[in-house]
PDB file of C-alpha atoms in Angstrom:
ATOM      1  CA  ALA A   1      -9.517  -7.451  17.832  1.00  0.00           C
ATOM      2  CA  GLN A   2      -8.490  -7.894  14.105  1.00  0.00           C
ATOM      3  CA  SER A   3      -6.162  -8.657  12.174  1.00  0.00           C
ATOM      4  CA  VAL A   4      -4.424  -9.251   8.802  1.00  0.00           C
ATOM      5  CA  THR A   5      -1.669 -11.679   7.163  1.00  0.00           C
ATOM      6  CA  GLN A   6       0.079 -10.945   4.018  1.00  0.00           C
ATOM      7  CA  LEU A   7       2.193 -13.748   3.058  1.00  0.00           C
ATOM      8  CA  GLY A   8       5.358 -12.896   1.567  1.00  0.00           C
ATOM      9  CA  SER A   9       6.844  -9.451   1.029  1.00  0.00           C
ATOM     10  CA  HIS A  10       7.266  -9.539  -2.495  1.00  0.00           C
ATOM     11  CA  VAL A  11       5.885 -10.652  -5.517  1.00  0.00           C
ATOM     12  CA  SER A  12       7.116 -10.462  -9.485  1.00  0.00           C
ATOM     13  CA  VAL A  13       5.401 -11.279 -12.481  1.00  0.00           C
ATOM     14  CA  SER A  14       6.172 -10.693 -16.260  1.00  0.00           C
ATOM     15  CA  GLU A  15       4.375  -8.114 -17.786  1.00  0.00           C
ATOM     16  CA  GLY A  16       0.795  -9.352 -19.368  1.00  0.00           C
ATOM     17  CA  ALA A  17       0.650 -12.067 -16.728  1.00  0.00           C
ATOM     18  CA  LEU A  18      -1.946 -12.760 -14.272  1.00  0.00           C
ATOM     19  CA  VAL A  19      -1.324 -10.668 -10.845  1.00  0.00           C
ATOM     20  CA  LEU A  20      -2.545 -12.657  -7.596  1.00  0.00           C
ATOM     21  CA  LEU A  21      -1.734 -10.690  -4.025  1.00  0.00           C
ATOM     22  CA  ARG A  22      -3.162 -12.781  -1.212  1.00  0.00           C
ATOM     23  CA  CYS A  23      -4.971 -11.381   2.145  1.00  0.00           C
ATOM     24  CA  ASN A  24      -6.408 -13.380   5.085  1.00  0.00           C
ATOM     25  CA  TYR A  25      -7.919 -11.737   7.566  1.00  0.00           C
ATOM     26  CA  SER A  26      -9.084 -12.770  11.450  1.00  0.00           C
ATOM     27  CA  SER A  27     -12.009 -11.127  12.707  1.00  0.00           C
ATOM     28  CA  SER A  28     -14.498 -11.787  15.166  1.00  0.00           C
ATOM     29  CA  VAL A  29     -17.694  -9.703  13.567  1.00  0.00           C
ATOM     30  CA  PRO A  30     -18.308  -9.219   9.588  1.00  0.00           C
ATOM     31  CA  PRO A  31     -15.301  -7.316   8.416  1.00  0.00           C
ATOM     32  CA  TYR A  32     -14.730  -4.478   6.040  1.00  0.00           C
ATOM     33  CA  LEU A  33     -12.391  -4.685   3.331  1.00  0.00           C
ATOM     34  CA  PHE A  34      -9.512  -2.591   1.429  1.00  0.00           C
ATOM     35  CA  TRP A  35      -6.868  -2.734  -0.573  1.00  0.00           C
ATOM     36  CA  TYR A  36      -4.444   0.250  -0.895  1.00  0.00           C
ATOM     37  CA  VAL A  37      -1.789   0.731  -3.089  1.00  0.00           C
ATOM     38  CA  GLN A  38       1.164   2.738  -2.515  1.00  0.00           C
ATOM     39  CA  TYR A  39       3.830   4.324  -4.711  1.00  0.00           C
ATOM     40  CA  PRO A  40       7.223   4.953  -3.882  1.00  0.00           C
ATOM     41  CA  ASN A  41       7.244   8.143  -1.743  1.00  0.00           C
ATOM     42  CA  GLN A  42       4.051   8.561  -1.796  1.00  0.00           C
ATOM     43  CA  GLY A  43       0.576   8.275   0.285  1.00  0.00           C
ATOM     44  CA  LEU A  44      -1.900   4.935   0.149  1.00  0.00           C
ATOM     45  CA  GLN A  45      -4.440   5.048  -2.559  1.00  0.00           C
ATOM     46  CA  LEU A  46      -7.813   2.928  -2.260  1.00  0.00           C
ATOM     47  CA  LEU A  47      -8.144   0.539  -5.208  1.00  0.00           C
ATOM     48  CA  LEU A  48     -10.926  -1.177  -3.603  1.00  0.00           C
ATOM     49  CA  LYS A  49     -13.367  -2.547  -0.948  1.00  0.00           C
ATOM     50  CA  TYR A  50     -15.622  -4.473   0.327  1.00  0.00           C
ATOM     51  CA  THR A  51     -18.356  -3.856   2.447  1.00  0.00           C
ATOM     52  CA  THR A  52     -21.604  -5.792   2.196  1.00  0.00           C
ATOM     53  CA  GLY A  53     -23.104  -6.936  -0.845  1.00  0.00           C
ATOM     54  CA  ALA A  54     -21.377  -8.400  -3.573  1.00  0.00           C
ATOM     55  CA  THR A  55     -18.616 -10.583  -2.752  1.00  0.00           C
ATOM     56  CA  LEU A  56     -16.818  -9.925  -5.794  1.00  0.00           C
ATOM     57  CA  VAL A  57     -15.573  -5.848  -6.190  1.00  0.00           C
ATOM     58  CA  LYS A  58     -13.849  -4.470  -9.061  1.00  0.00           C
ATOM     59  CA  GLY A  59     -11.787  -1.507  -8.421  1.00  0.00           C
ATOM     60  CA  ILE A  60      -9.355   0.862 -10.130  1.00  0.00           C
ATOM     61  CA  ASN A  61      -6.687   0.426 -12.968  1.00  0.00           C
ATOM     62  CA  GLY A  62      -8.527  -3.236 -13.771  1.00  0.00           C
ATOM     63  CA  PHE A  63      -7.749  -4.809  -9.943  1.00  0.00           C
ATOM     64  CA  GLU A  64     -10.547  -7.065  -8.785  1.00  0.00           C
ATOM     65  CA  ALA A  65     -10.813  -9.169  -5.368  1.00  0.00           C
ATOM     66  CA  GLU A  66     -13.149 -11.613  -4.025  1.00  0.00           C
ATOM     67  CA  PHE A  67     -14.614 -11.335  -0.238  1.00  0.00           C
ATOM     68  CA  LYS A  68     -14.328 -15.354   0.798  1.00  0.00           C
ATOM     69  CA  LYS A  69     -15.872 -15.852   4.346  1.00  0.00           C
ATOM     70  CA  SER A  70     -15.549 -19.316   4.372  1.00  0.00           C
ATOM     71  CA  GLU A  71     -11.915 -18.887   3.620  1.00  0.00           C
ATOM     72  CA  THR A  72     -11.610 -15.834   5.281  1.00  0.00           C
ATOM     73  CA  SER A  73      -9.745 -13.975   2.600  1.00  0.00           C
ATOM     74  CA  PHE A  74      -9.834 -11.344   0.143  1.00  0.00           C
ATOM     75  CA  HIS A  75      -7.320 -11.868  -2.553  1.00  0.00           C
ATOM     76  CA  LEU A  76      -6.199  -9.020  -5.117  1.00  0.00           C
ATOM     77  CA  THR A  77      -6.031  -9.646  -8.749  1.00  0.00           C
ATOM     78  CA  LYS A  78      -5.628  -8.553 -12.308  1.00  0.00           C
ATOM     79  CA  PRO A  79      -5.558 -10.389 -15.289  1.00  0.00           C
ATOM     80  CA  SER A  80      -2.844  -8.099 -17.093  1.00  0.00           C
ATOM     81  CA  ALA A  81      -0.168  -6.991 -15.127  1.00  0.00           C
ATOM     82  CA  HIS A  82       1.395  -3.281 -16.621  1.00  0.00           C
ATOM     83  CA  MET A  83       4.675  -2.433 -15.866  1.00  0.00           C
ATOM     84  CA  SER A  84       3.067   0.683 -14.073  1.00  0.00           C
ATOM     85  CA  ASP A  85       1.341  -1.480 -11.628  1.00  0.00           C
ATOM     86  CA  ALA A  86       4.682  -1.870  -9.587  1.00  0.00           C
ATOM     87  CA  ALA A  87       4.180  -0.679  -6.593  1.00  0.00           C
ATOM     88  CA  GLU A  88       3.362  -1.665  -2.625  1.00  0.00           C
ATOM     89  CA  TYR A  89       0.248  -3.179  -1.896  1.00  0.00           C
ATOM     90  CA  PHE A  90      -1.638  -3.319   1.972  1.00  0.00           C
ATOM     91  CA  CYS A  91      -4.789  -5.183   2.701  1.00  0.00           C
ATOM     92  CA  ALA A  92      -6.596  -3.633   5.511  1.00  0.00           C
ATOM     93  CA  VAL A  93      -9.866  -4.542   7.421  1.00  0.00           C
ATOM     94  CA  SER A  94     -11.853  -2.406   9.641  1.00  0.00           C
ATOM     95  CA  VAL A  95     -15.200  -3.470  11.729  1.00  0.00           C
ATOM     96  CA  THR A  96     -17.964  -1.166  12.443  1.00  0.00           C
ATOM     97  CA  GLY A  97     -18.103  -0.129  16.134  1.00  0.00           C
ATOM     98  CA  ALA A  98     -14.544   0.099  16.433  1.00  0.00           C
ATOM     99  CA  ASN A  99     -14.224   3.879  15.465  1.00  0.00           C
ATOM    100  CA  SER A 100     -13.386   2.948  11.997  1.00  0.00           C
ATOM    101  CA  LYS A 101      -9.780   2.518  12.726  1.00  0.00           C
ATOM    102  CA  LEU A 102      -7.613   0.392   9.390  1.00  0.00           C
ATOM    103  CA  THR A 103      -5.627  -2.760  10.450  1.00  0.00           C
ATOM    104  CA  PHE A 104      -3.040  -3.220   7.779  1.00  0.00           C
ATOM    105  CA  GLY A 105      -1.235  -5.877   6.858  1.00  0.00           C
ATOM    106  CA  LYS A 106       2.646  -5.717   6.331  1.00  0.00           C
ATOM    107  CA  GLY A 107       2.384  -5.176   2.458  1.00  0.00           C
ATOM    108  CA  ILE A 108       3.613  -6.604  -0.736  1.00  0.00           C
ATOM    109  CA  THR A 109       5.849  -5.358  -3.024  1.00  0.00           C
ATOM    110  CA  LEU A 110       4.914  -6.300  -6.594  1.00  0.00           C
ATOM    111  CA  SER A 111       7.127  -6.031  -9.249  1.00  0.00           C
ATOM    112  CA  VAL A 112       6.903  -6.417 -12.840  1.00  0.00           C
ATOM    113  CA  ARG A 113       9.343  -7.756 -15.584  1.00  0.00           C
ATOM    114  CA  PRO A 114       9.303  -6.457 -18.921  1.00  0.00           C
TER     115      PRO A 114
ATOM    116  CA  ASN B   1     -11.416  19.387  -3.613  1.00  0.00           C
ATOM    117  CA  ALA B   2      -8.302  19.370  -2.185  1.00  0.00           C
ATOM    118  CA  GLY B   3      -6.940  16.099  -1.071  1.00  0.00           C
ATOM    119  CA  VAL B   4      -5.663  15.655   2.331  1.00  0.00           C
ATOM    120  CA  MET B   5      -2.958  17.734   2.835  1.00  0.00           C
ATOM    121  CA  GLN B   6       0.375  16.984   5.227  1.00  0.00           C
ATOM    122  CA  ASN B   7       3.305  19.271   5.792  1.00  0.00           C
ATOM    123  CA  PRO B   8       6.328  19.279   6.242  1.00  0.00           C
ATOM    124  CA  ARG B   9       6.824  16.583   3.481  1.00  0.00           C
ATOM    125  CA  HIS B  10      10.367  15.851   4.961  1.00  0.00           C
ATOM    126  CA  LEU B  11      11.459  17.001   8.522  1.00  0.00           C
ATOM    127  CA  VAL B  12      15.134  16.342  10.077  1.00  0.00           C
ATOM    128  CA  ARG B  13      15.082  16.498  14.030  1.00  0.00           C
ATOM    129  CA  ARG B  14      18.429  15.207  16.017  1.00  0.00           C
ATOM    130  CA  ARG B  15      17.335  13.635  19.079  1.00  0.00           C
ATOM    131  CA  GLY B  16      15.921  15.390  22.004  1.00  0.00           C
ATOM    132  CA  GLN B  17      14.567  18.238  19.714  1.00  0.00           C
ATOM    133  CA  GLU B  18      10.314  18.594  19.527  1.00  0.00           C
ATOM    134  CA  ALA B  19       8.780  17.078  15.945  1.00  0.00           C
ATOM    135  CA  ARG B  20       5.357  18.752  14.497  1.00  0.00           C
ATOM    136  CA  LEU B  21       3.188  16.984  11.875  1.00  0.00           C
ATOM    137  CA  ARG B  22       0.527  19.177  10.545  1.00  0.00           C
ATOM    138  CA  CYS B  23      -2.490  17.297   8.683  1.00  0.00           C
ATOM    139  CA  SER B  24      -5.699  19.338   6.913  1.00  0.00           C
ATOM    140  CA  PRO B  25      -8.318  17.065   6.348  1.00  0.00           C
ATOM    141  CA  MET B  26     -10.240  17.015   3.045  1.00  0.00           C
ATOM    142  CA  LYS B  27     -12.965  19.690   2.779  1.00  0.00           C
ATOM    143  CA  GLY B  28     -15.675  18.410   4.520  1.00  0.00           C
ATOM    144  CA  HIS B  29     -13.918  15.893   6.806  1.00  0.00           C
ATOM    145  CA  SER B  30     -14.406  16.341  10.411  1.00  0.00           C
ATOM    146  CA  HIS B  31     -12.252  12.984  11.297  1.00  0.00           C
ATOM    147  CA  VAL B  32      -8.504  12.262  10.962  1.00  0.00           C
ATOM    148  CA  TYR B  33      -6.475   9.538  11.820  1.00  0.00           C
ATOM    149  CA  TRP B  34      -2.829   9.219  12.409  1.00  0.00           C
ATOM    150  CA  TYR B  35      -0.694   6.559  11.268  1.00  0.00           C
ATOM    151  CA  ARG B  36       3.085   5.185  11.752  1.00  0.00           C
ATOM    152  CA  GLN B  37       4.885   3.053   8.709  1.00  0.00           C
ATOM    153  CA  LEU B  38       7.882   1.952  10.344  1.00  0.00           C
ATOM    154  CA  PRO B  39      10.774   0.179   7.289  1.00  0.00           C
ATOM    155  CA  GLU B  40       9.179  -3.055   6.138  1.00  0.00           C
ATOM    156  CA  GLU B  41       6.318  -2.968   8.034  1.00  0.00           C
ATOM    157  CA  GLY B  42       2.881  -1.992   7.403  1.00  0.00           C
ATOM    158  CA  LEU B  43       0.696   1.034   8.517  1.00  0.00           C
ATOM    159  CA  LYS B  44       0.005   0.773  12.813  1.00  0.00           C
ATOM    160  CA  PHE B  45      -2.646   3.081  14.267  1.00  0.00           C
ATOM    161  CA  MET B  46      -2.021   5.872  16.176  1.00  0.00           C
ATOM    162  CA  VAL B  47      -5.042   7.754  17.018  1.00  0.00           C
ATOM    163  CA  TYR B  48      -8.552   8.996  15.839  1.00  0.00           C
ATOM    164  CA  LEU B  49      -9.360  12.260  16.601  1.00  0.00           C
ATOM    165  CA  GLN B  50     -12.908  14.628  15.550  1.00  0.00           C
ATOM    166  CA  LYS B  51     -12.760  18.495  15.958  1.00  0.00           C
ATOM    167  CA  GLU B  52     -11.640  19.293  19.701  1.00  0.00           C
ATOM    168  CA  ASN B  53     -11.961  15.217  20.673  1.00  0.00           C
ATOM    169  CA  ILE B  54      -9.725  12.615  21.036  1.00  0.00           C
ATOM    170  CA  ILE B  55     -12.025   9.540  20.135  1.00  0.00           C
ATOM    171  CA  ASP B  56      -9.374   6.720  20.442  1.00  0.00           C
ATOM    172  CA  GLU B  57      -5.743   6.661  21.233  1.00  0.00           C
ATOM    173  CA  SER B  58      -5.085   3.184  21.565  1.00  0.00           C
ATOM    174  CA  GLY B  59      -2.030   3.581  19.546  1.00  0.00           C
ATOM    175  CA  MET B  60      -0.665   6.283  20.500  1.00  0.00           C
ATOM    176  CA  PRO B  61       2.952   5.332  22.673  1.00  0.00           C
ATOM    177  CA  LYS B  62       2.399   6.386  26.251  1.00  0.00           C
ATOM    178  CA  GLU B  63       5.288   9.032  26.484  1.00  0.00           C
ATOM    179  CA  ARG B  64       6.048  11.803  24.164  1.00  0.00           C
ATOM    180  CA  PHE B  65       3.191  11.736  21.853  1.00  0.00           C
ATOM    181  CA  SER B  66       0.394  13.681  21.438  1.00  0.00           C
ATOM    182  CA  ALA B  67      -2.385  14.572  19.122  1.00  0.00           C
ATOM    183  CA  GLU B  68      -5.229  17.332  18.825  1.00  0.00           C
ATOM    184  CA  PHE B  69      -7.648  18.652  16.285  1.00  0.00           C
ATOM    185  CA  PRO B  70      -8.592  22.188  17.285  1.00  0.00           C
ATOM    186  CA  LYS B  71     -11.746  23.593  15.993  1.00  0.00           C
ATOM    187  CA  GLU B  72      -9.786  25.614  13.449  1.00  0.00           C
ATOM    188  CA  GLY B  73      -7.131  24.911  11.621  1.00  0.00           C
ATOM    189  CA  PRO B  74      -4.941  21.793  11.027  1.00  0.00           C
ATOM    190  CA  SER B  75      -4.306  18.387  13.141  1.00  0.00           C
ATOM    191  CA  ILE B  76      -1.103  18.469  15.043  1.00  0.00           C
ATOM    192  CA  LEU B  77       0.907  15.427  15.570  1.00  0.00           C
ATOM    193  CA  ARG B  78       3.613  16.106  17.915  1.00  0.00           C
ATOM    194  CA  ILE B  79       6.385  14.116  19.489  1.00  0.00           C
ATOM    195  CA  GLN B  80       8.854  15.654  22.133  1.00  0.00           C
ATOM    196  CA  GLN B  81      11.992  14.733  22.694  1.00  0.00           C
ATOM    197  CA  VAL B  82      12.747  12.436  19.515  1.00  0.00           C
ATOM    198  CA  VAL B  83      14.222   9.391  19.279  1.00  0.00           C
ATOM    199  CA  ARG B  84      16.118   7.534  16.560  1.00  0.00           C
ATOM    200  CA  GLY B  85      13.108   4.546  17.000  1.00  0.00           C
ATOM    201  CA  ASP B  86      10.806   7.392  15.980  1.00  0.00           C
ATOM    202  CA  SER B  87      12.282   7.710  12.176  1.00  0.00           C
ATOM    203  CA  ALA B  88       9.347   6.702  10.230  1.00  0.00           C
ATOM    204  CA  ALA B  89       6.904   8.403   7.690  1.00  0.00           C
ATOM    205  CA  TYR B  90       3.681   9.443   9.347  1.00  0.00           C
ATOM    206  CA  PHE B  91       0.258   9.529   7.491  1.00  0.00           C
ATOM    207  CA  CYS B  92      -2.901  11.356   8.084  1.00  0.00           C
ATOM    208  CA  ALA B  93      -6.383  10.100   6.860  1.00  0.00           C
ATOM    209  CA  SER B  94      -9.557  11.964   6.897  1.00  0.00           C
ATOM    210  CA  SER B  95     -13.137  10.351   6.286  1.00  0.00           C
ATOM    211  CA  PRO B  96     -16.438  12.497   6.262  1.00  0.00           C
ATOM    212  CA  GLN B  97     -17.524  10.292   9.216  1.00  0.00           C
ATOM    213  CA  GLY B  98     -16.185   8.029  12.014  1.00  0.00           C
ATOM    214  CA  THR B  99     -17.986   4.980  12.101  1.00  0.00           C
ATOM    215  CA  GLY B 100     -19.224   3.160   9.503  1.00  0.00           C
ATOM    216  CA  TYR B 101     -16.795   0.686   6.809  1.00  0.00           C
ATOM    217  CA  GLY B 102     -14.168   3.269   7.255  1.00  0.00           C
ATOM    218  CA  GLU B 103     -13.459   4.248   4.060  1.00  0.00           C
ATOM    219  CA  GLN B 104     -10.159   6.942   4.761  1.00  0.00           C
ATOM    220  CA  TYR B 105      -8.320   9.408   2.051  1.00  0.00           C
ATOM    221  CA  PHE B 106      -4.953   9.487   2.723  1.00  0.00           C
ATOM    222  CA  GLY B 107      -1.892  12.419   2.879  1.00  0.00           C
ATOM    223  CA  PRO B 108       1.368  11.705   1.218  1.00  0.00           C
ATOM    224  CA  GLY B 109       3.085  11.734   4.061  1.00  0.00           C
ATOM    225  CA  THR B 110       5.494  13.524   6.474  1.00  0.00           C
ATOM    226  CA  ARG B 111       8.751  11.144   6.461  1.00  0.00           C
ATOM    227  CA  LEU B 112      10.353  11.788   9.921  1.00  0.00           C
ATOM    228  CA  THR B 113      14.169  11.378  10.241  1.00  0.00           C
ATOM    229  CA  VAL B 114      16.354  11.630  13.724  1.00  0.00           C
ATOM    230  CA  THR B 115      19.756  11.761  13.672  1.00  0.00           C
TER     231      THR B 115
END
């Protein structure tokens, strides 16, 4: 079975500062990895995904993530935070053959200080 | 192309009543997933359906919960005899393909409150 660990429940950064949200996964087979963002009272929006190929993936809104197999990590970064980035961020994993169901981490709330 | 539609967006039920949550997938998508989000937790998989078939219901509680995705019409998640612990946000997602890397498109959710 797959699992995702997102350490900490809340991250606070200043506007313009680096955003780093950590995600570690566990999977016995090659994983597919995703980051989703959820704004209050809304559904989830896909930020980016890793399937195969290039390990550094770029997503929407200036976010990117790097798949590191040796560290079983898929951390999300953005060089410069914007106030509009304040939201909850979920890391998720799926594997082929598992009906593509997503296994989510508990999520991290990102706050951006002016 | 309209996104995934869910209704109602908010639903209030008294303990013991039934709750019916509807999900219309994106056009051209024939795979539907239901997830539940409890307060302070991430989303938990409940069930995966294709048209007229339940493919994986390993995340569904054994009692009171059922799901369907008929040939015509939306997918329905049904909760009978609701209890306070059923209060949560229920999200539907759709995909044009079931296996593979699993990119899914989420609806806005139905927030169920049991009083």
